[in-house]
Amino acid sequence: MVEGFRFLPEYFPPPAQKALVAEVLGLLDENPLYRATMPRTGKPMSVRMTNLGPLGWISDISGYRYGPAHPETGKPWAPIPQTLLDLWRAVSDYPAPPQACLVNWYEDTSRLGLHIDADESAKDAPVVSVSLGSRALFRRGGLERSSPTSSMRLASGDVVVLGGQSRRAYHGVDRIYPGSSTLVPGGGRINLTLRRVTRP
Ligand code: MD3
Ligand code: FE
């Protein structure tokens, strides 16, 4: 097991989950979900995504990067909701606010392959993740792709703080449990990940 992984089950009670989903949904008109493509191959990702905050994580045929504007609308990303800024302050133990909130939208058949998050310069900042809607089977490994992995379920309202060594660990989402929540319209899962990108 990798040091620095904190699991905070049901951090957000159902009313707060509902409010957060409503707030994120309300930002999608201005800030639409889109299907990013994989570097090099241009293959579409199975998760649709968008971002909130001054910087957003972007993937396209030329690679991964952070940028200030939505790749399809050209407009700046909408601001990060206050609830999420409060969460970061409460759990991150980091002296500066997050700059990016990646919104990952999973349908029943969406997956996220095993990967590490390595596009941020603030290597000492944790990643804070909020799960909303249907349950997911999450896989976490070690510092190398070949390291042993273990699985855990993430449910609506759960928060995970990836600090220390766990910040550099491989992880992915193997499956969504269809129909396991009615919180998200259409029955999907939303994952919000808060990140500090640049050094403060
Ligand atoms: C473990 N998202 O957006 S969140 C991602 O459920 C991402 O959408 C997943 O991985 C999701 O990059 C997982 C939990 C998470 C986030 C970052 C991590 C776990 C992590 C970084 C290192 C190790
Ligand atoms: Fe990740």
Short mmCIF file of C-alpha atoms and ligand atoms in Angstrom, two decimals:
data_model
loop_
_atom_site.label_atom_id
_atom_site.label_comp_id
_atom_site.label_asym_id
_atom_site.label_seq_id
_atom_site.Cartn_x
_atom_site.Cartn_y
_atom_site.Cartn_z
CA MET A 1 0.00 0.00 0.00
CA VAL A 2 1.24 3.42 -0.94
CA GLU A 3 1.59 6.11 1.75
CA GLY A 4 -0.57 9.25 1.64
CA PHE A 5 -3.90 7.85 0.44
CA ARG A 6 -6.83 9.09 2.56
CA PHE A 7 -10.34 7.77 2.04
CA LEU A 8 -13.16 9.90 3.53
CA PRO A 9 -16.36 7.88 2.94
CA GLU A 10 -19.60 9.89 2.71
CA TYR A 11 -17.76 13.15 3.38
CA PHE A 12 -20.70 14.90 1.70
CA PRO A 13 -24.15 13.90 3.00
CA PRO A 14 -26.92 13.39 0.39
CA PRO A 15 -28.29 16.99 0.52
CA ALA A 16 -24.80 18.40 -0.12
CA GLN A 17 -24.28 15.86 -2.94
CA LYS A 18 -27.54 17.03 -4.55
CA ALA A 19 -26.54 20.67 -4.28
CA LEU A 20 -23.11 19.98 -5.77
CA VAL A 21 -24.57 18.04 -8.72
CA ALA A 22 -27.09 20.86 -9.34
CA GLU A 23 -24.29 23.43 -9.26
CA VAL A 24 -22.08 21.47 -11.66
CA LEU A 25 -25.03 20.77 -14.01
CA GLY A 26 -25.83 24.49 -13.99
CA LEU A 27 -22.31 25.25 -15.23
CA LEU A 28 -22.44 22.82 -18.15
CA ASP A 29 -24.38 25.14 -20.50
CA GLU A 30 -21.55 27.66 -20.45
CA ASN A 31 -18.93 25.00 -20.01
CA PRO A 32 -20.05 21.96 -21.99
CA LEU A 33 -18.87 18.39 -21.57
CA TYR A 34 -16.81 17.28 -24.53
CA ARG A 35 -15.06 14.14 -25.64
CA ALA A 36 -11.31 14.58 -25.46
CA THR A 37 -9.02 12.47 -27.60
CA MET A 38 -5.89 10.54 -26.74
CA PRO A 39 -2.47 11.89 -27.64
CA ARG A 40 -0.86 10.40 -30.76
CA THR A 41 -3.77 8.11 -31.73
CA GLY A 42 -6.59 10.67 -31.57
CA LYS A 43 -8.81 7.91 -30.16
CA PRO A 44 -11.79 9.36 -28.23
CA MET A 45 -11.78 8.85 -24.45
CA SER A 46 -14.74 6.94 -23.03
CA VAL A 47 -15.27 9.60 -20.35
CA ARG A 48 -16.66 13.00 -21.35
CA MET A 49 -15.09 15.90 -19.48
CA THR A 50 -14.91 19.59 -18.83
CA ASN A 51 -13.05 21.75 -16.30
CA LEU A 52 -13.72 24.49 -13.76
CA GLY A 53 -11.17 26.99 -12.48
CA PRO A 54 -8.42 29.16 -13.97
CA LEU A 55 -6.76 26.15 -15.60
CA GLY A 56 -8.20 23.02 -17.15
CA TRP A 57 -6.67 19.69 -18.08
CA ILE A 58 -6.79 19.10 -21.82
CA SER A 59 -5.94 16.03 -23.88
CA ASP A 60 -5.80 16.00 -27.65
CA ILE A 61 -3.76 14.45 -30.43
CA SER A 62 -0.75 16.65 -29.60
CA GLY A 63 -0.58 15.67 -25.93
CA TYR A 64 -1.69 16.53 -22.40
CA ARG A 65 -1.53 20.06 -20.98
CA TYR A 66 -3.27 22.63 -18.81
CA GLY A 67 -4.91 25.62 -20.47
CA PRO A 68 -7.11 28.61 -19.54
CA ALA A 69 -9.93 28.04 -22.05
CA HIS A 70 -12.41 25.41 -23.18
CA PRO A 71 -11.05 23.79 -26.38
CA GLU A 72 -14.45 23.87 -28.11
CA THR A 73 -15.96 27.20 -26.99
CA GLY A 74 -12.67 29.09 -26.58
CA LYS A 75 -14.12 30.65 -23.42
CA PRO A 76 -12.43 30.64 -19.98
CA TRP A 77 -13.50 27.75 -17.74
CA ALA A 78 -16.23 28.60 -15.19
CA PRO A 79 -15.05 29.15 -11.60
CA ILE A 80 -14.63 26.32 -9.08
CA PRO A 81 -17.71 26.16 -6.77
CA GLN A 82 -17.14 27.49 -3.23
CA THR A 83 -18.06 24.10 -1.69
CA LEU A 84 -15.06 22.58 -3.47
CA LEU A 85 -12.71 25.41 -2.48
CA ASP A 86 -13.85 24.83 1.12
CA LEU A 87 -13.22 21.09 0.76
CA TRP A 88 -9.67 21.73 -0.52
CA ARG A 89 -8.98 24.04 2.41
CA ALA A 90 -10.28 21.48 4.88
CA VAL A 91 -8.44 18.41 3.60
CA SER A 92 -5.49 19.35 1.38
CA ASP A 93 -3.06 20.73 3.98
CA TYR A 94 -1.73 22.88 1.11
CA PRO A 95 -1.05 26.64 1.41
CA ALA A 96 -2.60 27.71 -1.91
CA PRO A 97 -5.96 27.09 -3.60
CA PRO A 98 -6.59 24.56 -6.35
CA GLN A 99 -6.38 25.86 -9.92
CA ALA A 100 -8.14 23.08 -11.79
CA CYS A 101 -11.25 21.03 -11.17
CA LEU A 102 -11.51 18.32 -13.79
CA VAL A 103 -15.10 17.12 -14.26
CA ASN A 104 -15.17 13.51 -15.49
CA TRP A 105 -18.61 12.31 -16.61
CA TYR A 106 -19.00 8.52 -16.71
CA GLU A 107 -21.81 6.73 -18.53
CA ASP A 108 -22.63 3.17 -17.51
CA THR A 109 -20.01 1.80 -19.93
CA SER A 110 -17.24 4.37 -19.37
CA ARG A 111 -13.79 3.31 -18.17
CA LEU A 112 -10.58 5.09 -17.30
CA GLY A 113 -7.41 3.12 -17.96
CA LEU A 114 -4.57 2.78 -15.46
CA HIS A 115 -2.49 5.99 -15.50
CA ILE A 116 -0.58 8.45 -13.32
CA ASP A 117 -1.39 12.17 -13.05
CA ALA A 118 1.89 13.83 -13.98
CA ASP A 119 1.06 17.06 -15.81
CA GLU A 120 1.20 19.35 -12.75
CA SER A 121 4.32 21.31 -11.69
CA ALA A 122 3.17 21.52 -8.06
CA LYS A 123 4.39 18.01 -7.31
CA ASP A 124 3.95 18.50 -3.56
CA ALA A 125 0.21 19.29 -3.78
CA PRO A 126 -2.32 16.52 -3.29
CA VAL A 127 -5.15 15.63 -5.67
CA VAL A 128 -8.58 15.74 -4.01
CA SER A 129 -11.36 13.69 -5.62
CA VAL A 130 -15.14 13.77 -5.07
CA SER A 131 -17.39 10.98 -6.35
CA LEU A 132 -21.05 11.71 -7.17
CA GLY A 133 -23.73 9.38 -8.53
CA SER A 134 -23.26 5.75 -9.46
CA ARG A 135 -20.67 3.63 -7.66
CA ALA A 136 -17.38 2.90 -9.38
CA LEU A 137 -14.85 0.11 -9.10
CA PHE A 138 -11.61 1.99 -8.64
CA ARG A 139 -8.21 0.35 -9.05
CA ARG A 140 -5.05 1.63 -7.45
CA GLY A 141 -1.56 0.36 -7.92
CA GLY A 142 1.92 1.45 -7.01
CA LEU A 143 4.62 3.64 -8.44
CA GLU A 144 5.21 1.42 -11.46
CA ARG A 145 2.75 0.09 -13.99
CA SER A 146 3.81 -3.44 -13.04
CA SER A 147 3.19 -2.88 -9.28
CA PRO A 148 0.43 -4.96 -7.70
CA THR A 149 -3.02 -3.34 -7.69
CA SER A 150 -6.04 -3.52 -5.42
CA SER A 151 -9.64 -2.52 -6.01
CA MET A 152 -12.07 -0.48 -3.99
CA ARG A 153 -15.56 0.87 -4.56
CA LEU A 154 -16.15 4.60 -4.58
CA ALA A 155 -19.69 5.74 -3.79
CA SER A 156 -21.54 9.04 -4.02
CA GLY A 157 -20.26 11.58 -1.51
CA ASP A 158 -16.91 9.86 -0.99
CA VAL A 159 -13.79 11.99 -0.99
CA VAL A 160 -10.27 10.69 -1.66
CA VAL A 161 -7.17 12.71 -0.84
CA LEU A 162 -4.08 11.64 -2.77
CA GLY A 163 -1.07 13.02 -0.99
CA GLY A 164 2.51 11.92 -0.43
CA GLN A 165 3.64 8.93 -2.46
CA SER A 166 0.07 8.02 -3.45
CA ARG A 167 0.00 11.15 -5.61
CA ARG A 168 2.38 9.38 -8.00
CA ALA A 169 0.64 6.02 -7.97
CA TYR A 170 -1.11 4.35 -10.90
CA HIS A 171 -4.91 4.33 -10.74
CA GLY A 172 -7.96 3.92 -12.94
CA VAL A 173 -11.67 3.16 -13.04
CA ASP A 174 -12.52 -0.40 -14.16
CA ARG A 175 -16.30 -0.12 -14.19
CA ILE A 176 -19.40 1.75 -13.18
CA TYR A 177 -22.22 -0.07 -11.37
CA PRO A 178 -25.26 0.87 -13.51
CA GLY A 179 -28.34 1.92 -11.61
CA SER A 180 -26.52 2.21 -8.28
CA SER A 181 -27.59 5.85 -7.81
CA THR A 182 -30.23 8.22 -9.16
CA LEU A 183 -28.34 11.36 -8.17
CA VAL A 184 -26.95 12.17 -11.60
CA PRO A 185 -29.52 12.59 -14.40
CA GLY A 186 -29.29 9.59 -16.70
CA GLY A 187 -27.78 7.49 -13.93
CA GLY A 188 -24.10 8.19 -14.53
CA ARG A 189 -21.19 9.13 -12.30
CA ILE A 190 -19.45 12.47 -11.95
CA ASN A 191 -15.95 12.63 -10.56
CA LEU A 192 -14.49 15.99 -9.61
CA THR A 193 -10.72 16.19 -9.11
CA LEU A 194 -9.18 19.29 -7.61
CA ARG A 195 -5.57 20.02 -8.48
CA ARG A 196 -2.91 22.62 -7.92
CA VAL A 197 -1.03 22.97 -11.22
CA THR A 198 1.69 25.62 -10.71
CA ARG A 199 3.89 26.15 -7.65
CA PRO A 200 2.45 28.93 -5.47
C1 MD3 B 1 -4.74 7.94 -7.16
N1 MD3 B 1 -9.99 10.27 -12.05
O1 MD3 B 1 -9.11 12.41 -13.45
S1 MD3 B 1 -10.37 9.98 -8.92
C2 MD3 B 1 -8.27 11.56 -13.12
O2 MD3 B 1 -12.73 8.56 -10.73
C3 MD3 B 1 -8.72 10.36 -12.39
O3 MD3 B 1 -12.52 9.96 -12.37
C4 MD3 B 1 -10.56 9.08 -11.46
O4 MD3 B 1 -7.93 9.51 -12.15
C5 MD3 B 1 -12.05 9.21 -11.50
O5 MD3 B 1 -7.06 11.68 -13.34
C6 MD3 B 1 -10.04 8.79 -10.13
C7 MD3 B 1 -9.31 9.46 -7.62
C8 MD3 B 1 -7.87 9.67 -7.90
C9 MD3 B 1 -7.41 10.84 -8.48
C10 MD3 B 1 -6.05 11.06 -8.61
C11 MD3 B 1 -5.13 10.10 -8.18
C12 MD3 B 1 -6.99 8.72 -7.48
C13 MD3 B 1 -5.63 8.91 -7.61
C14 MD3 B 1 -3.75 10.31 -8.25
C15 MD3 B 1 -2.88 9.35 -7.77
C16 MD3 B 1 -3.38 8.15 -7.24
FE FE B 2 -5.93 10.24 -12.50
#
